[in-house]
Amino acid sequence: MAPNHPLITILVALLVLAGMVLLAIRPSGEADPSTDGTSVSSAEEEAPPPAEGEPDGLTVVDAADVVGVEEAELAYDGGIPASVAYPVIPNAEPLADFLERELNDEAHAFEAASPGAVSFEAEWNLTAAGGGLVGVRMTRVETDSEGPKEGYTTYWYDTATAEHHPSTALVAGQEELERLNTLVREAVGNGDGGSADPDVIHPISSLYDSMGFNPGGDLVVEFDAGQVAPVSEGRTYAVVDAEEAGALLSELGARVRDAATVGVEDFEVSAPAQTAGNGGGDGPGVGELYPVDDGVDCSDPGTKCVALTFDDGPGGRTSELLDVLAEYDARATFFLTGHPVMEHPHTVRRAYAEGHELANHTLNHPDLAGLGTGRVRSDLNTVQALVYRETGYTMDLMRPPYGSTDDGVASVTADLGLAQILWSVDTLDWKDRDASVVRDRVLKGASDGAIILMHDIHGTTIDATHTVVGELDARGYTMVTVSQLLGTTTPGEVYVDRVPDVSEEDV
């Protein structure tokens, strides 16, 4: 039977149809007005677990939370017992290869630098695993004739690029490391009541080789036993507030902070890296200083350069000499002898941090000529290792004691990458312990391109520098390192000064 009011029927049908369309196009997340206005997502992600660790230490990742991780033992071929373990993570083989090489080099450097070396041990833990990054913290125990000493190094690995990075790479640049150094000096030993000496902390790679973050995101810098405080105090640390540290971080540093401050569950490197990097660059890294000032050109006829060199130190008053040099923004080259390096390691680090050049002057000052290549190599290797361990710098200059050299010395120094540096002006300050005599000989002998020989172990020489440095500056000389003066040198070759040889045709 047909409806008596067809128009009303049509209107009702249209209203029903409009309601169905509105229901169809309403967003799925929109609350149903018939409910209390709340909605719950069925795919809500679970929050990551919190990071583990203490406020004064780097975060700790349980190795059981890293899929497939195993432990390898270093096959050390040195002359002392070594027990060294490191992690091997599937699809991160470049990290294991790097750790094997690095730890082997560390053990050899300890053995070379420590005539009384007894044993070398190292164990590992993970401090971050996430965000495409892995942090490996190594704890080593070096035992010598004075007993055991604990030290720390933390490395960072990018799983996508296979690049390994030192801890200093967490900081944006050298300027930022210097600013961090100021904060660390203020904070070192905080909360521990230790007797660390802030004045021996400098912005160099050897001191900032173990950095990471605590669970709260503060930057933690840790120092080896004996580095900045007495050995008996063990590990010394500084905790820098997250906000202050954040402004100093590199892009890598920010990624590391984000990865280290969350917990880890079933982390794995799903595939090998598509590129093979090594974490290095063409120039020096953060905390690695070169003894050459790009703003000085000693080949410019308008620049008078002279190299002040000091042998046999550091001595008890070398810090005073460094103060004098700093007053005039002067640079010098220190030909270091091994035993004084052991006695004054803080002075060595300061000289390096302030832009001076460090060079090898043997362990105990023997006459190298005729000594035999084996003994020459051993003697020089010890000092190379000593200085590297204190500063992170590999020296490329040496001075044979007494200026005594021969073909055997030339062969060994060529192998070790060391040029032989003699001198053009001998002050004889070791013989004539008179400050005025030393001063007069320096000023009389100074000329563009000269290399001047002195010894910073003599108090009269230190006294002389108080006037010598100021007078040379007043005469228009730029006091530079030997490397600045000579430019590129050839290992094994002998250099006396920068004055070019004059041929008969030029006369």
Short mmCIF file of C-alpha atoms in Angstrom, two decimals:
data_model
loop_
_atom_site.label_atom_id
_atom_site.label_comp_id
_atom_site.label_asym_id
_atom_site.label_seq_id
_atom_site.Cartn_x
_atom_site.Cartn_y
_atom_site.Cartn_z
CA MET A 1 0.00 0.00 0.00
CA ALA A 2 1.45 3.38 -1.01
CA PRO A 3 2.11 5.93 1.79
CA ASN A 4 -0.40 8.74 2.10
CA HIS A 5 2.45 11.38 2.51
CA PRO A 6 5.23 10.59 0.02
CA LEU A 7 7.09 13.90 0.61
CA ILE A 8 7.52 13.21 4.33
CA THR A 9 8.80 9.71 3.54
CA ILE A 10 11.42 11.09 1.18
CA LEU A 11 12.65 13.64 3.76
CA VAL A 12 13.02 10.98 6.44
CA ALA A 13 14.99 8.81 4.04
CA LEU A 14 17.33 11.68 3.21
CA LEU A 15 18.00 12.39 6.93
CA VAL A 16 18.88 8.75 7.58
CA LEU A 17 21.23 8.72 4.61
CA ALA A 18 23.00 11.92 5.79
CA GLY A 19 23.56 10.41 9.23
CA MET A 20 25.12 7.32 7.74
CA VAL A 21 27.50 9.50 5.65
CA LEU A 22 28.58 11.49 8.74
CA LEU A 23 29.33 8.29 10.61
CA ALA A 24 31.39 7.03 7.70
CA ILE A 25 33.58 10.14 7.38
CA ARG A 26 34.16 10.83 11.13
CA PRO A 27 37.90 10.31 12.08
CA SER A 28 38.54 7.01 13.70
CA GLY A 29 40.21 8.61 16.73
CA GLU A 30 37.31 11.00 17.40
CA ALA A 31 35.45 10.33 20.62
CA ASP A 32 31.93 8.94 20.40
CA PRO A 33 29.62 11.63 21.86
CA SER A 34 27.63 8.92 23.54
CA THR A 35 30.68 8.10 25.75
CA ASP A 36 32.55 10.14 28.39
CA GLY A 37 34.88 11.70 25.76
CA THR A 38 37.98 9.57 26.35
CA SER A 39 39.79 7.23 23.97
CA VAL A 40 42.69 4.76 24.32
CA SER A 41 45.09 3.83 21.49
CA SER A 42 45.44 0.12 21.09
CA ALA A 43 49.00 0.51 19.65
CA GLU A 44 50.44 2.66 22.42
CA GLU A 45 54.21 2.00 22.70
CA GLU A 46 55.76 0.89 25.95
CA ALA A 47 58.31 3.28 27.48
CA PRO A 48 61.93 2.02 27.36
CA PRO A 49 63.43 0.80 30.62
CA PRO A 50 65.51 3.28 32.61
CA ALA A 51 69.28 3.38 32.19
CA GLU A 52 71.35 1.71 34.88
CA GLY A 53 74.37 3.11 36.70
CA GLU A 54 75.53 5.37 39.51
CA PRO A 55 75.43 9.20 39.48
CA ASP A 56 79.24 9.40 39.54
CA GLY A 57 79.83 6.80 36.84
CA LEU A 58 79.05 5.95 33.25
CA THR A 59 75.84 4.07 32.52
CA VAL A 60 76.09 0.26 32.50
CA VAL A 61 74.56 -2.10 29.95
CA ASP A 62 74.14 -5.76 30.87
CA ALA A 63 75.91 -7.79 28.20
CA ALA A 64 73.01 -10.27 28.37
CA ASP A 65 70.84 -7.59 26.74
CA VAL A 66 73.05 -7.53 23.63
CA VAL A 67 72.17 -10.33 21.23
CA GLY A 68 75.01 -12.71 20.44
CA VAL A 69 77.80 -10.84 22.21
CA GLU A 70 80.87 -12.94 22.99
CA GLU A 71 84.22 -12.32 24.65
CA ALA A 72 87.63 -12.64 23.00
CA GLU A 73 91.05 -12.89 24.63
CA LEU A 74 94.01 -10.88 23.31
CA ALA A 75 96.94 -12.98 22.10
CA TYR A 76 99.71 -10.72 23.41
CA ASP A 77 103.21 -11.30 22.06
CA GLY A 78 105.14 -9.06 24.47
CA GLY A 79 107.52 -9.88 27.27
CA ILE A 80 105.13 -9.67 30.24
CA PRO A 81 101.99 -11.63 31.16
CA ALA A 82 98.83 -10.02 29.77
CA SER A 83 95.22 -10.97 30.40
CA VAL A 84 93.04 -8.84 28.14
CA ALA A 85 89.41 -9.44 27.16
CA TYR A 86 87.19 -7.47 24.78
CA PRO A 87 83.68 -7.86 23.31
CA VAL A 88 82.81 -9.32 19.92
CA ILE A 89 79.35 -8.33 18.69
CA PRO A 90 77.80 -9.98 15.61
CA ASN A 91 77.89 -7.68 12.55
CA ALA A 92 80.25 -5.30 14.37
CA GLU A 93 83.52 -7.04 13.54
CA PRO A 94 85.36 -3.75 12.79
CA LEU A 95 84.87 -2.82 16.45
CA ALA A 96 86.47 -6.05 17.63
CA ASP A 97 89.35 -5.63 15.17
CA PHE A 98 89.99 -2.10 16.42
CA LEU A 99 89.89 -3.13 20.08
CA GLU A 100 92.34 -5.95 19.42
CA ARG A 101 94.85 -3.57 17.80
CA GLU A 102 94.36 -0.79 20.32
CA LEU A 103 94.69 -3.00 23.39
CA ASN A 104 97.76 -4.70 21.96
CA ASP A 105 99.35 -1.27 21.40
CA GLU A 106 98.43 -0.19 24.94
CA ALA A 107 100.06 -3.26 26.45
CA HIS A 108 103.21 -2.72 24.39
CA ALA A 109 103.34 0.97 25.34
CA PHE A 110 103.05 0.11 29.03
CA GLU A 111 105.80 -2.47 28.76
CA ALA A 112 108.08 -0.09 26.83
CA ALA A 113 107.48 2.87 29.16
CA SER A 114 107.86 0.88 32.39
CA PRO A 115 111.21 -0.86 32.86
CA GLY A 116 109.71 -2.51 35.95
CA ALA A 117 106.54 -3.72 34.16
CA VAL A 118 105.12 -6.89 35.74
CA SER A 119 101.73 -7.52 34.09
CA PHE A 120 98.92 -5.93 32.10
CA GLU A 121 95.23 -6.79 32.54
CA ALA A 122 92.09 -5.35 30.96
CA GLU A 123 88.39 -6.15 31.11
CA TRP A 124 85.36 -4.57 29.47
CA ASN A 125 81.80 -3.48 30.02
CA LEU A 126 79.26 -1.81 27.76
CA THR A 127 78.05 1.66 28.62
CA ALA A 128 75.59 2.17 25.73
CA ALA A 129 73.90 0.07 23.07
CA GLY A 130 71.25 1.79 21.01
CA GLY A 131 70.59 4.45 18.42
CA GLY A 132 73.15 2.87 16.10
CA LEU A 133 75.91 3.24 18.71
CA VAL A 134 77.89 1.00 21.04
CA GLY A 135 80.03 2.28 23.91
CA VAL A 136 82.82 0.07 25.26
CA ARG A 137 84.53 1.01 28.52
CA MET A 138 87.84 -0.72 29.20
CA THR A 139 89.22 -1.00 32.72
CA ARG A 140 92.90 -1.92 32.84
CA VAL A 141 95.25 -2.77 35.68
CA GLU A 142 98.93 -2.08 35.05
CA THR A 143 101.29 -3.60 37.57
CA ASP A 144 104.92 -2.53 37.82
CA SER A 145 107.57 -2.43 40.52
CA GLU A 146 105.51 0.13 42.44
CA GLY A 147 102.35 -2.01 42.46
CA PRO A 148 99.03 -2.06 40.52
CA LYS A 149 97.39 1.01 39.05
CA GLU A 150 93.92 1.14 37.50
CA GLY A 151 93.01 3.13 34.39
CA TYR A 152 90.04 3.62 32.05
CA THR A 153 89.37 4.25 28.37
CA THR A 154 85.98 4.48 26.66
CA TYR A 155 85.48 3.99 22.92
CA TRP A 156 82.43 4.67 20.77
CA TYR A 157 81.37 2.74 17.68
CA ASP A 158 78.87 3.70 14.97
CA THR A 159 77.18 0.54 13.70
CA ALA A 160 76.09 2.16 10.41
CA THR A 161 79.49 3.51 9.34
CA ALA A 162 81.85 1.13 11.21
CA GLU A 163 83.68 4.18 12.58
CA HIS A 164 85.29 4.01 15.99
CA HIS A 165 85.70 7.22 17.98
CA PRO A 166 87.68 8.27 21.06
CA SER A 167 85.88 9.91 23.94
CA THR A 168 87.09 13.36 22.89
CA ALA A 169 84.88 13.01 19.78
CA LEU A 170 81.88 13.59 22.07
CA VAL A 171 82.97 17.25 22.24
CA ALA A 172 82.37 19.61 19.32
CA GLY A 173 85.94 20.95 19.01
CA GLN A 174 89.09 22.10 20.77
CA GLU A 175 87.49 25.32 21.96
CA GLU A 176 84.63 23.33 23.50
CA LEU A 177 87.13 20.97 25.13
CA GLU A 178 88.89 23.96 26.70
CA ARG A 179 85.56 25.18 28.07
CA LEU A 180 84.82 21.69 29.36
CA ASN A 181 88.26 21.61 30.97
CA THR A 182 87.34 24.71 32.98
CA LEU A 183 84.16 23.04 34.21
CA VAL A 184 86.02 19.82 35.02
CA ARG A 185 88.64 21.69 37.04
CA GLU A 186 85.79 23.11 39.11
CA ALA A 187 83.99 19.80 39.50
CA VAL A 188 86.78 17.22 39.73
CA GLY A 189 86.40 14.93 42.68
CA ASN A 190 83.05 16.47 43.57
CA GLY A 191 81.20 14.56 46.21
CA ASP A 192 84.26 12.46 46.93
CA GLY A 193 86.39 14.77 49.06
CA GLY A 194 89.47 13.81 47.06
CA SER A 195 92.69 15.76 46.78
CA ALA A 196 92.84 16.10 43.00
CA ASP A 197 94.92 19.02 41.73
CA PRO A 198 92.88 21.01 39.17
CA ASP A 199 96.02 22.70 37.84
CA VAL A 200 97.31 19.45 36.33
CA ILE A 201 94.17 18.95 34.23
CA HIS A 202 94.58 20.14 30.64
CA PRO A 203 92.42 19.87 27.48
CA ILE A 204 94.39 17.04 25.84
CA SER A 205 93.30 13.65 24.57
CA SER A 206 95.25 11.56 27.08
CA LEU A 207 93.29 13.05 29.99
CA TYR A 208 89.87 12.98 28.32
CA ASP A 209 90.00 9.41 27.04
CA SER A 210 87.13 8.09 29.17
CA MET A 211 83.90 10.09 28.95
CA GLY A 212 80.26 9.13 28.93
CA PHE A 213 76.99 9.89 30.69
CA ASN A 214 75.30 8.92 33.92
CA PRO A 215 71.63 7.83 33.91
CA GLY A 216 70.51 11.44 34.42
CA GLY A 217 72.35 12.70 31.34
CA ASP A 218 75.20 14.46 33.15
CA LEU A 219 78.61 14.16 31.46
CA VAL A 220 81.06 12.03 33.43
CA VAL A 221 84.82 12.43 32.94
CA GLU A 222 87.02 9.88 34.70
CA PHE A 223 90.77 9.89 35.26
CA ASP A 224 93.21 7.05 35.84
CA ALA A 225 94.59 6.44 39.29
CA GLY A 226 97.55 8.76 39.76
CA GLN A 227 96.74 11.05 36.80
CA VAL A 228 95.37 14.03 38.71
CA ALA A 229 95.45 12.79 42.32
CA PRO A 230 97.62 10.43 44.37
CA VAL A 231 97.53 6.81 43.19
CA SER A 232 96.17 5.78 46.57
CA GLU A 233 92.91 7.62 45.83
CA GLY A 234 92.19 5.43 42.81
CA ARG A 235 89.69 6.59 40.22
CA THR A 236 89.06 10.34 40.14
CA TYR A 237 86.07 11.78 38.32
CA ALA A 238 84.15 14.92 37.48
CA VAL A 239 80.41 15.17 36.84
CA VAL A 240 79.35 18.08 34.63
CA ASP A 241 75.69 19.14 34.69
CA ALA A 242 73.69 17.94 31.68
CA GLU A 243 72.64 21.45 30.63
CA GLU A 244 76.18 22.86 30.81
CA ALA A 245 77.64 19.86 29.04
CA GLY A 246 74.95 19.83 26.37
CA ALA A 247 76.16 23.09 24.85
CA LEU A 248 79.62 21.56 24.28
CA LEU A 249 78.65 18.30 22.62
CA SER A 250 79.26 17.31 19.03
CA GLU A 251 76.53 15.70 16.97
CA LEU A 252 78.02 12.35 17.96
CA GLY A 253 78.06 13.43 21.61
CA ALA A 254 74.35 14.24 21.52
CA ARG A 255 73.59 10.86 19.95
CA VAL A 256 75.69 9.11 22.60
CA ARG A 257 73.86 10.96 25.39
CA ASP A 258 70.49 9.93 23.98
CA ALA A 259 71.59 6.31 23.61
CA ALA A 260 73.28 6.05 27.00
CA THR A 261 70.43 7.47 29.06
CA VAL A 262 67.85 4.79 28.24
CA GLY A 263 67.87 1.14 29.17
CA VAL A 264 68.61 -1.69 26.76
CA GLU A 265 66.57 -4.75 25.85
CA ASP A 266 67.66 -7.25 23.19
CA PHE A 267 69.93 -4.88 21.28
CA GLU A 268 71.46 -6.25 18.11
CA VAL A 269 73.37 -5.02 15.10
CA SER A 270 71.06 -6.33 12.41
CA ALA A 271 73.49 -6.11 9.50
CA PRO A 272 77.15 -5.27 8.80
CA ALA A 273 77.95 -1.63 8.10
CA GLN A 274 77.70 -0.64 4.45
CA THR A 275 80.78 1.60 4.73
CA ALA A 276 84.10 0.98 6.42
CA GLY A 277 85.31 3.99 8.36
CA ASN A 278 88.03 4.26 10.95
CA GLY A 279 86.89 7.26 12.99
CA GLY A 280 89.85 9.35 11.90
CA GLY A 281 90.24 12.47 9.81
CA ASP A 282 92.89 14.36 7.91
CA GLY A 283 93.73 16.76 10.72
CA PRO A 284 94.24 16.42 14.47
CA GLY A 285 91.29 15.27 16.52
CA VAL A 286 89.91 17.08 19.54
CA GLY A 287 92.60 17.14 22.23
CA GLU A 288 95.38 16.33 19.74
CA LEU A 289 97.68 19.33 19.36
CA TYR A 290 100.25 19.97 16.63
CA PRO A 291 103.31 22.12 17.48
CA VAL A 292 102.79 24.38 14.45
CA ASP A 293 100.92 27.70 14.38
CA ASP A 294 99.19 28.21 11.04
CA GLY A 295 99.37 31.95 11.61
CA VAL A 296 103.19 32.03 11.46
CA ASP A 297 105.17 31.63 8.22
CA CYS A 298 108.90 31.36 8.88
CA SER A 299 109.56 31.37 5.12
CA ASP A 300 108.20 34.92 4.90
CA PRO A 301 111.19 37.32 4.59
CA GLY A 302 109.36 39.71 6.87
CA THR A 303 109.25 37.19 9.74
CA LYS A 304 112.32 36.49 11.87
CA CYS A 305 111.99 33.04 13.46
CA VAL A 306 114.23 31.52 16.09
CA ALA A 307 113.85 28.18 17.88
CA LEU A 308 114.67 28.01 21.58
CA THR A 309 115.38 24.40 22.56
CA PHE A 310 115.84 22.91 26.01
CA ASP A 311 117.48 19.55 26.73
CA ASP A 312 117.54 17.00 29.55
CA GLY A 313 114.32 18.02 31.27
CA PRO A 314 111.83 18.63 32.47
CA GLY A 315 113.44 20.00 35.58
CA GLY A 316 112.17 21.36 38.85
CA ARG A 317 111.89 24.90 37.47
CA THR A 318 110.58 24.12 33.99
CA SER A 319 107.12 25.31 35.04
CA GLU A 320 108.66 28.72 35.76
CA LEU A 321 110.12 28.72 32.25
CA LEU A 322 106.67 27.90 30.86
CA ASP A 323 105.30 30.95 32.70
CA VAL A 324 107.91 33.17 31.02
CA LEU A 325 107.19 31.75 27.57
CA ALA A 326 103.45 32.21 28.09
CA GLU A 327 103.94 35.87 29.01
CA TYR A 328 105.34 36.57 25.53
CA ASP A 329 103.26 34.00 23.63
CA ALA A 330 106.53 32.26 22.74
CA ARG A 331 106.91 28.62 21.77
CA ALA A 332 109.85 26.33 22.49
CA THR A 333 110.93 22.74 21.87
CA PHE A 334 111.73 20.45 24.80
CA PHE A 335 114.05 17.51 24.11
CA LEU A 336 112.92 15.26 26.94
CA THR A 337 114.93 12.67 28.82
CA GLY A 338 113.07 9.62 30.09
CA HIS A 339 113.71 9.65 33.82
CA PRO A 340 112.76 13.35 34.26
CA VAL A 341 109.54 12.62 32.32
CA MET A 342 108.70 9.98 34.94
CA GLU A 343 109.49 12.49 37.70
CA HIS A 344 107.58 15.45 36.24
CA PRO A 345 104.71 14.08 34.12
CA HIS A 346 102.44 17.01 34.93
CA THR A 347 105.00 19.45 33.51
CA VAL A 348 105.21 17.40 30.31
CA ARG A 349 101.44 17.55 29.88
CA ARG A 350 101.37 21.28 30.56
CA ALA A 351 104.11 22.00 28.01
CA TYR A 352 102.22 20.01 25.38
CA ALA A 353 98.88 21.65 26.21
CA GLU A 354 100.40 25.13 25.89
CA GLY A 355 101.60 24.55 22.34
CA HIS A 356 105.25 23.66 22.86
CA GLU A 357 106.93 20.84 20.98
CA LEU A 358 108.03 17.65 22.70
CA ALA A 359 110.96 15.70 21.28
CA ASN A 360 113.03 12.65 22.22
CA HIS A 361 116.39 12.98 24.01
CA THR A 362 116.76 9.30 25.08
CA LEU A 363 116.05 7.56 28.34
CA ASN A 364 119.26 8.23 30.23
CA HIS A 365 121.44 10.37 27.94
CA PRO A 366 123.93 7.85 26.49
CA ASP A 367 126.32 8.51 23.62
CA LEU A 368 124.35 6.80 20.85
CA ALA A 369 127.16 6.57 18.32
CA GLY A 370 128.56 3.05 18.38
CA LEU A 371 125.99 1.93 20.98
CA GLY A 372 124.41 -0.63 18.68
CA THR A 373 121.11 -0.33 16.89
CA GLY A 374 119.25 -2.59 19.31
CA ARG A 375 120.11 -0.48 22.34
CA VAL A 376 119.47 2.76 20.45
CA ARG A 377 116.02 1.55 19.44
CA SER A 378 115.14 0.37 22.95
CA ASP A 379 116.29 3.63 24.51
CA LEU A 380 114.32 5.82 22.12
CA ASN A 381 111.24 3.57 22.20
CA THR A 382 110.97 3.94 25.97
CA VAL A 383 110.78 7.72 25.77
CA GLN A 384 108.37 7.57 22.81
CA ALA A 385 106.05 5.42 24.91
CA LEU A 386 106.43 7.55 28.05
CA VAL A 387 105.47 10.77 26.29
CA TYR A 388 102.65 9.17 24.30
CA ARG A 389 101.08 7.76 27.45
CA GLU A 390 101.21 11.16 29.15
CA THR A 391 100.03 13.31 26.25
CA GLY A 392 98.66 11.20 23.39
CA TYR A 393 101.34 12.76 21.15
CA THR A 394 103.77 10.75 19.01
CA MET A 395 107.05 12.66 18.76
CA ASP A 396 108.76 12.97 15.38
CA LEU A 397 111.98 14.76 16.38
CA MET A 398 114.95 13.63 18.48
CA ARG A 399 118.31 15.04 19.54
CA PRO A 400 121.25 12.67 20.03
CA PRO A 401 123.04 13.45 23.32
CA TYR A 402 126.26 15.41 22.77
CA GLY A 403 125.22 15.68 19.12
CA SER A 404 126.81 12.27 18.66
CA THR A 405 125.33 10.27 15.80
CA ASP A 406 126.33 7.72 13.15
CA ASP A 407 124.85 5.60 10.41
CA GLY A 408 123.31 3.20 12.94
CA VAL A 409 121.52 6.04 14.73
CA ALA A 410 120.35 7.41 11.39
CA SER A 411 118.93 3.99 10.45
CA VAL A 412 117.03 3.54 13.72
CA THR A 413 115.65 7.08 13.79
CA ALA A 414 114.50 6.70 10.19
CA ASP A 415 112.61 3.53 11.18
CA LEU A 416 111.05 5.29 14.17
CA GLY A 417 110.01 8.36 12.17
CA LEU A 418 112.38 10.71 14.02
CA ALA A 419 114.41 13.48 12.41
CA GLN A 420 117.72 14.32 14.15
CA ILE A 421 117.91 17.92 15.36
CA LEU A 422 121.26 19.47 16.34
CA TRP A 423 121.82 23.22 16.84
CA SER A 424 123.47 26.32 15.43
CA VAL A 425 124.01 28.16 18.74
CA ASP A 426 125.44 26.40 21.82
CA THR A 427 125.12 28.49 24.97
CA LEU A 428 127.34 26.07 26.96
CA ASP A 429 124.96 26.71 29.85
CA TRP A 430 125.85 23.29 31.30
CA LYS A 431 129.44 24.50 31.70
CA ASP A 432 129.08 28.16 32.57
CA ARG A 433 126.41 28.39 35.25
CA ASP A 434 126.06 32.15 34.98
CA ALA A 435 122.76 33.66 33.92
CA SER A 436 124.34 36.78 32.39
CA VAL A 437 126.77 34.71 30.32
CA VAL A 438 123.95 32.48 29.05
CA ARG A 439 121.84 35.53 28.22
CA ASP A 440 124.65 37.20 26.25
CA ARG A 441 125.37 34.05 24.24
CA VAL A 442 121.73 33.64 23.29
CA LEU A 443 121.34 37.26 22.21
CA LYS A 444 124.64 37.30 20.33
CA GLY A 445 123.89 34.06 18.49
CA ALA A 446 120.25 34.74 17.68
CA SER A 447 119.51 35.12 13.99
CA ASP A 448 116.71 34.28 11.61
CA GLY A 449 116.54 30.47 11.32
CA ALA A 450 118.78 29.73 14.32
CA ILE A 451 118.30 26.75 16.67
CA ILE A 452 119.58 27.65 20.12
CA LEU A 453 120.61 24.97 22.63
CA MET A 454 119.95 25.35 26.36
CA HIS A 455 119.13 23.06 29.30
CA ASP A 456 116.07 23.65 31.51
CA ILE A 457 117.55 21.56 34.34
CA HIS A 458 119.90 24.41 35.32
CA GLY A 459 118.59 27.20 37.51
CA THR A 460 120.93 29.74 35.94
CA THR A 461 119.41 28.99 32.53
CA ILE A 462 115.91 29.55 33.89
CA ASP A 463 117.13 32.83 35.38
CA ALA A 464 118.54 33.86 31.99
CA THR A 465 115.27 33.21 30.18
CA HIS A 466 113.54 35.89 32.22
CA THR A 467 115.46 38.49 30.20
CA VAL A 468 116.28 36.50 27.04
CA VAL A 469 112.67 35.89 26.00
CA GLY A 470 111.64 39.50 26.51
CA GLU A 471 114.69 40.82 24.66
CA LEU A 472 114.20 38.52 21.68
CA ASP A 473 110.58 39.62 21.51
CA ALA A 474 111.66 43.30 21.64
CA ARG A 475 114.09 42.67 18.76
CA GLY A 476 111.26 41.42 16.59
CA TYR A 477 111.91 37.69 16.76
CA THR A 478 109.10 35.15 16.69
CA MET A 479 110.02 32.27 19.00
CA VAL A 480 108.74 29.08 17.40
CA THR A 481 109.03 25.31 17.69
CA VAL A 482 111.60 23.43 15.64
CA SER A 483 108.86 21.96 13.46
CA GLN A 484 107.53 25.47 12.82
CA LEU A 485 111.02 26.65 11.90
CA LEU A 486 112.03 23.78 9.63
CA GLY A 487 108.73 22.72 8.14
CA THR A 488 108.54 19.11 6.97
CA THR A 489 111.54 17.05 8.05
CA THR A 490 112.81 13.66 6.87
CA PRO A 491 113.21 10.91 9.50
CA GLY A 492 116.84 9.99 10.07
CA GLU A 493 118.20 13.18 8.50
CA VAL A 494 120.26 15.70 10.52
CA TYR A 495 119.22 19.36 10.80
CA VAL A 496 121.25 22.21 12.29
CA ASP A 497 119.20 25.32 11.45
CA ARG A 498 116.89 26.76 8.81
CA VAL A 499 119.53 28.87 7.08
CA PRO A 500 119.69 27.66 3.46
CA ASP A 501 123.00 26.42 2.09
CA VAL A 502 124.65 29.01 -0.16
CA SER A 503 126.11 27.70 -3.42
CA GLU A 504 129.19 29.18 -5.10
CA GLU A 505 126.94 30.55 -7.85
CA ASP A 506 124.98 32.55 -5.24
CA VAL A 507 128.12 34.12 -3.74
#
